[in-house]
Structure formats: C-alpha cells, structure tokens
Amino acid sequence: MLKKDVTITNSIGLHARPATFFIQKANSYKSSIWVEKDERKVNAKSLLGVLSLGIAKGMTISIIADGADEELAVNGLTELINTGFAE
C-alpha cells in the first residue's frame, strides 16, 4: 500500500471536468485507489465519491493505492493534479 499527500492547485478544485479526468486516470490502473480528505476515504474510481468530498483549491488530499501498479497509480494521479488538469 502506498500513500501520498498532494495539494490541489487548479482554480476550481476537483469538481466536474477535473474530477472526470481524475476518475478516468484512476480507472486506467489495476490497483485499488482511494482519495482521503479529513478522515473520509472514498473510491478514487467513483465520480460521485470523489465529488462528495468537496475538494477545492488549496486543500490537501491523500491518494492511496494498493495493488500491482500502486506506485504508477499514485505517481500518475499526483502528476495529473500537479499539472492543474491542463487548465
């Protein structure tokens, strides 16, 4: 299991379009992946789950992955967030 904290930098946070990109990227990995914010953990492959966290700009979340490609998953999702979802 691998866990990494990342701060959301894009202007609208992890809502609508950016969340869709995040979910699509998460679904490209075989590992189980979760997003954790303020003691709440949701499936990173679930759009409703991710949206329910209300992740806004400046918030720090944890990306947790467990499986064969967990390192690739955490690094890939962190990179997507750090690029600001190409805004």
CSV table of N, CA and C in Angstrom, one decimal:
chain,number,residue,atom,x,y,z
A,1,MET,N,0.8,-1.2,0.0
A,1,MET,CA,0.0,0.0,0.0
A,1,MET,C,0.9,1.2,0.0
A,2,LEU,N,0.5,2.2,-0.8
A,2,LEU,CA,1.3,3.4,-1.0
A,2,LEU,C,0.4,4.6,-0.8
A,3,LYS,N,0.8,5.6,0.0
A,3,LYS,CA,0.0,6.8,0.3
A,3,LYS,C,0.8,8.1,0.0
A,4,LYS,N,0.2,9.1,-0.6
A,4,LYS,CA,0.9,10.3,-0.9
A,4,LYS,C,0.0,11.5,-0.7
A,5,ASP,N,0.4,12.5,-0.1
A,5,ASP,CA,-0.4,13.7,0.1
A,5,ASP,C,-0.1,14.7,-1.1
A,6,VAL,N,-1.1,15.4,-1.5
A,6,VAL,CA,-1.0,16.3,-2.6
A,6,VAL,C,-2.0,17.5,-2.4
A,7,THR,N,-1.5,18.7,-2.8
A,7,THR,CA,-2.4,19.9,-2.7
A,7,THR,C,-3.0,20.2,-4.0
A,8,ILE,N,-4.2,20.5,-4.0
A,8,ILE,CA,-5.0,20.8,-5.2
A,8,ILE,C,-4.6,22.3,-5.6
A,9,THR,N,-4.2,22.5,-6.8
A,9,THR,CA,-3.7,23.8,-7.3
A,9,THR,C,-4.6,24.4,-8.3
A,10,ASN,N,-5.4,23.6,-9.0
A,10,ASN,CA,-6.2,24.2,-10.1
A,10,ASN,C,-7.3,25.1,-9.5
A,11,SER,N,-7.8,26.0,-10.3
A,11,SER,CA,-8.7,27.1,-9.8
A,11,SER,C,-10.1,26.6,-9.2
A,12,ILE,N,-10.6,25.5,-9.8
A,12,ILE,CA,-12.0,25.1,-9.3
A,12,ILE,C,-11.9,23.8,-8.5
A,13,GLY,N,-10.7,23.3,-8.2
A,13,GLY,CA,-10.6,22.1,-7.3
A,13,GLY,C,-11.0,20.9,-8.1
A,14,LEU,N,-11.4,19.9,-7.4
A,14,LEU,CA,-11.7,18.6,-8.0
A,14,LEU,C,-13.2,18.4,-8.2
A,15,HIS,N,-13.7,19.3,-9.1
A,15,HIS,CA,-15.2,19.3,-9.4
A,15,HIS,C,-15.4,19.1,-10.9
A,16,ALA,N,-16.5,18.6,-11.3
A,16,ALA,CA,-17.0,18.4,-12.7
A,16,ALA,C,-15.9,17.9,-13.6
A,17,ARG,N,-15.4,18.7,-14.5
A,17,ARG,CA,-14.5,18.3,-15.5
A,17,ARG,C,-13.1,17.7,-15.0
A,18,PRO,N,-12.5,18.4,-14.0
A,18,PRO,CA,-11.2,17.9,-13.5
A,18,PRO,C,-11.5,16.5,-12.8
A,19,ALA,N,-12.6,16.4,-12.1
A,19,ALA,CA,-12.9,15.1,-11.4
A,19,ALA,C,-13.1,14.0,-12.4
A,20,THR,N,-13.7,14.3,-13.6
A,20,THR,CA,-13.8,13.3,-14.6
A,20,THR,C,-12.5,12.8,-15.1
A,21,PHE,N,-11.6,13.8,-15.4
A,21,PHE,CA,-10.2,13.4,-15.8
A,21,PHE,C,-9.5,12.5,-14.7
A,22,PHE,N,-9.7,12.9,-13.5
A,22,PHE,CA,-9.1,12.2,-12.4
A,22,PHE,C,-9.6,10.7,-12.3
A,23,ILE,N,-11.0,10.6,-12.5
A,23,ILE,CA,-11.6,9.3,-12.4
A,23,ILE,C,-11.1,8.4,-13.6
A,24,GLN,N,-11.1,9.0,-14.8
A,24,GLN,CA,-10.6,8.3,-16.0
A,24,GLN,C,-9.2,7.8,-15.8
A,25,LYS,N,-8.3,8.6,-15.2
A,25,LYS,CA,-6.9,8.2,-15.0
A,25,LYS,C,-6.9,7.1,-13.9
A,26,ALA,N,-7.7,7.2,-12.9
A,26,ALA,CA,-7.7,6.2,-11.8
A,26,ALA,C,-8.1,4.9,-12.4
A,27,ASN,N,-9.1,4.9,-13.3
A,27,ASN,CA,-9.6,3.7,-13.8
A,27,ASN,C,-8.6,3.0,-14.8
A,28,SER,N,-7.6,3.7,-15.2
A,28,SER,CA,-6.6,3.1,-16.1
A,28,SER,C,-5.6,2.2,-15.3
A,29,TYR,N,-5.7,2.2,-14.0
A,29,TYR,CA,-4.8,1.3,-13.2
A,29,TYR,C,-5.6,0.2,-12.6
A,30,LYS,N,-4.9,-0.9,-12.4
A,30,LYS,CA,-5.5,-2.1,-11.8
A,30,LYS,C,-5.6,-2.1,-10.3
A,31,SER,N,-4.8,-1.3,-9.7
A,31,SER,CA,-4.8,-1.2,-8.2
A,31,SER,C,-6.1,-0.6,-7.7
A,32,SER,N,-6.4,-0.9,-6.4
A,32,SER,CA,-7.5,-0.2,-5.7
A,32,SER,C,-7.0,1.1,-5.3
A,33,ILE,N,-7.7,2.2,-5.5
A,33,ILE,CA,-7.3,3.5,-5.3
A,33,ILE,C,-8.3,4.3,-4.5
A,34,TRP,N,-7.9,5.0,-3.5
A,34,TRP,CA,-8.8,5.8,-2.7
A,34,TRP,C,-8.3,7.3,-2.6
A,35,VAL,N,-9.2,8.2,-2.4
A,35,VAL,CA,-8.9,9.6,-2.1
A,35,VAL,C,-9.4,9.8,-0.6
A,36,GLU,N,-8.5,10.4,0.2
A,36,GLU,CA,-8.8,10.7,1.6
A,36,GLU,C,-8.7,12.2,1.9
A,37,LYS,N,-9.7,12.7,2.5
A,37,LYS,CA,-9.8,14.1,3.0
A,37,LYS,C,-10.5,14.2,4.3
A,38,ASP,N,-9.9,14.8,5.3
A,38,ASP,CA,-10.5,15.0,6.6
A,38,ASP,C,-11.1,13.7,7.1
A,39,GLU,N,-10.3,12.6,7.2
A,39,GLU,CA,-10.8,11.4,7.8
A,39,GLU,C,-11.9,10.6,6.9
A,40,ARG,N,-12.2,11.2,5.8
A,40,ARG,CA,-13.2,10.5,4.9
A,40,ARG,C,-12.4,9.9,3.7
A,41,LYS,N,-12.7,8.6,3.4
A,41,LYS,CA,-11.9,7.9,2.3
A,41,LYS,C,-13.0,7.4,1.3
A,42,VAL,N,-12.8,7.7,0.0
A,42,VAL,CA,-13.7,7.3,-1.0
A,42,VAL,C,-12.9,6.6,-2.1
A,43,ASN,N,-13.6,5.8,-2.9
A,43,ASN,CA,-13.1,5.1,-4.0
A,43,ASN,C,-12.7,6.2,-5.1
A,44,ALA,N,-11.4,6.2,-5.5
A,44,ALA,CA,-11.0,7.2,-6.5
A,44,ALA,C,-11.5,6.9,-7.9
A,45,LYS,N,-12.1,5.7,-8.1
A,45,LYS,CA,-12.7,5.4,-9.4
A,45,LYS,C,-14.2,5.7,-9.4
A,46,SER,N,-14.7,6.3,-8.4
A,46,SER,CA,-16.1,6.7,-8.3
A,46,SER,C,-16.3,8.2,-8.4
A,47,LEU,N,-17.0,8.7,-9.5
A,47,LEU,CA,-17.2,10.1,-9.7
A,47,LEU,C,-18.0,10.7,-8.5
A,48,LEU,N,-19.1,10.0,-8.1
A,48,LEU,CA,-19.9,10.5,-7.0
A,48,LEU,C,-19.1,10.6,-5.7
A,49,GLY,N,-18.3,9.5,-5.5
A,49,GLY,CA,-17.5,9.5,-4.3
A,49,GLY,C,-16.5,10.7,-4.2
A,50,VAL,N,-15.8,10.9,-5.3
A,50,VAL,CA,-14.8,12.0,-5.3
A,50,VAL,C,-15.5,13.3,-5.2
A,51,LEU,N,-16.6,13.5,-5.9
A,51,LEU,CA,-17.3,14.8,-5.8
A,51,LEU,C,-17.9,15.1,-4.4
A,52,SER,N,-18.2,14.0,-3.7
A,52,SER,CA,-18.8,14.1,-2.4
A,52,SER,C,-17.8,14.7,-1.4
A,53,LEU,N,-16.5,14.6,-1.7
A,53,LEU,CA,-15.6,15.2,-0.8
A,53,LEU,C,-15.5,16.7,-0.8
A,54,GLY,N,-16.0,17.3,-1.9
A,54,GLY,CA,-16.0,18.8,-2.0
A,54,GLY,C,-14.6,19.4,-2.0
A,55,ILE,N,-13.7,18.8,-2.8
A,55,ILE,CA,-12.3,19.2,-2.8
A,55,ILE,C,-12.1,20.5,-3.6
A,56,ALA,N,-11.6,21.5,-2.9
A,56,ALA,CA,-11.4,22.9,-3.5
A,56,ALA,C,-10.0,23.2,-3.6
A,57,LYS,N,-9.7,24.3,-4.3
A,57,LYS,CA,-8.3,24.7,-4.5
A,57,LYS,C,-7.7,25.0,-3.1
A,58,GLY,N,-6.4,24.5,-3.0
A,58,GLY,CA,-5.7,24.8,-1.7
A,58,GLY,C,-5.8,23.6,-0.7
A,59,MET,N,-6.8,22.7,-0.9
A,59,MET,CA,-6.9,21.6,0.0
A,59,MET,C,-5.9,20.5,-0.2
A,60,THR,N,-5.5,19.9,0.8
A,60,THR,CA,-4.6,18.7,0.7
A,60,THR,C,-5.4,17.4,0.9
A,61,ILE,N,-5.1,16.5,-0.1
A,61,ILE,CA,-5.8,15.2,0.0
A,61,ILE,C,-4.7,14.1,0.0
A,62,SER,N,-5.1,12.9,0.3
A,62,SER,CA,-4.2,11.8,0.2
A,62,SER,C,-4.7,10.9,-0.9
A,63,ILE,N,-3.7,10.4,-1.7
A,63,ILE,CA,-4.0,9.4,-2.7
A,63,ILE,C,-3.4,8.1,-2.2
A,64,ILE,N,-4.3,7.1,-2.1
A,64,ILE,CA,-3.8,5.8,-1.5
A,64,ILE,C,-4.1,4.7,-2.6
A,65,ALA,N,-3.1,3.9,-2.8
A,65,ALA,CA,-3.2,2.8,-3.8
A,65,ALA,C,-2.7,1.5,-3.2
A,66,ASP,N,-3.3,0.4,-3.6
A,66,ASP,CA,-2.9,-0.9,-3.1
A,66,ASP,C,-3.1,-1.9,-4.3
A,67,GLY,N,-2.0,-2.4,-4.8
A,67,GLY,CA,-2.1,-3.4,-5.9
A,67,GLY,C,-0.8,-3.4,-6.7
A,68,ALA,N,-0.8,-4.1,-7.8
A,68,ALA,CA,0.3,-4.4,-8.6
A,68,ALA,C,1.0,-3.1,-9.2
A,69,ASP,N,0.2,-2.1,-9.5
A,69,ASP,CA,0.7,-0.9,-10.1
A,69,ASP,C,0.5,0.3,-9.2
A,70,GLU,N,0.5,0.1,-7.9
A,70,GLU,CA,0.2,1.1,-6.9
A,70,GLU,C,1.1,2.4,-7.1
A,71,GLU,N,2.4,2.1,-7.3
A,71,GLU,CA,3.4,3.2,-7.4
A,71,GLU,C,3.1,4.1,-8.7
A,72,LEU,N,2.8,3.4,-9.8
A,72,LEU,CA,2.4,4.1,-11.0
A,72,LEU,C,1.1,4.9,-10.8
A,73,ALA,N,0.2,4.3,-10.1
A,73,ALA,CA,-1.1,4.9,-9.9
A,73,ALA,C,-1.0,6.2,-9.1
A,74,VAL,N,-0.3,6.1,-8.0
A,74,VAL,CA,-0.1,7.3,-7.1
A,74,VAL,C,0.7,8.4,-7.8
A,75,ASN,N,1.8,8.0,-8.5
A,75,ASN,CA,2.6,9.0,-9.2
A,75,ASN,C,1.8,9.6,-10.4
A,76,GLY,N,1.0,8.8,-11.1
A,76,GLY,CA,0.3,9.3,-12.2
A,76,GLY,C,-0.8,10.3,-11.8
A,77,LEU,N,-1.5,9.9,-10.8
A,77,LEU,CA,-2.6,10.8,-10.3
A,77,LEU,C,-2.0,12.1,-9.6
A,78,THR,N,-0.9,12.0,-9.0
A,78,THR,CA,-0.3,13.1,-8.4
A,78,THR,C,0.2,14.1,-9.5
A,79,GLU,N,0.8,13.5,-10.5
A,79,GLU,CA,1.2,14.3,-11.7
A,79,GLU,C,0.0,15.1,-12.3
A,80,LEU,N,-1.1,14.4,-12.5
A,80,LEU,CA,-2.3,15.0,-13.1
A,80,LEU,C,-2.7,16.2,-12.2
A,81,ILE,N,-2.7,16.0,-10.9
A,81,ILE,CA,-3.1,17.1,-10.0
A,81,ILE,C,-2.1,18.2,-10.1
A,82,ASN,N,-0.9,17.9,-10.1
A,82,ASN,CA,0.2,19.0,-10.1
A,82,ASN,C,0.2,19.8,-11.4
A,83,THR,N,-0.3,19.2,-12.5
A,83,THR,CA,-0.3,19.9,-13.7
A,83,THR,C,-1.6,20.8,-13.8
A,84,GLY,N,-2.4,20.8,-12.8
A,84,GLY,CA,-3.6,21.6,-12.7
A,84,GLY,C,-4.7,21.2,-13.7
A,85,PHE,N,-4.6,19.9,-14.1
A,85,PHE,CA,-5.6,19.3,-15.1
A,85,PHE,C,-5.6,20.1,-16.4
A,86,ALA,N,-4.4,20.6,-16.7
A,86,ALA,CA,-4.2,21.4,-18.0
A,86,ALA,C,-5.2,22.5,-18.2
A,87,GLU,N,-5.4,23.2,-17.1
A,87,GLU,CA,-6.3,24.4,-17.2
A,87,GLU,C,-5.5,25.6,-17.9
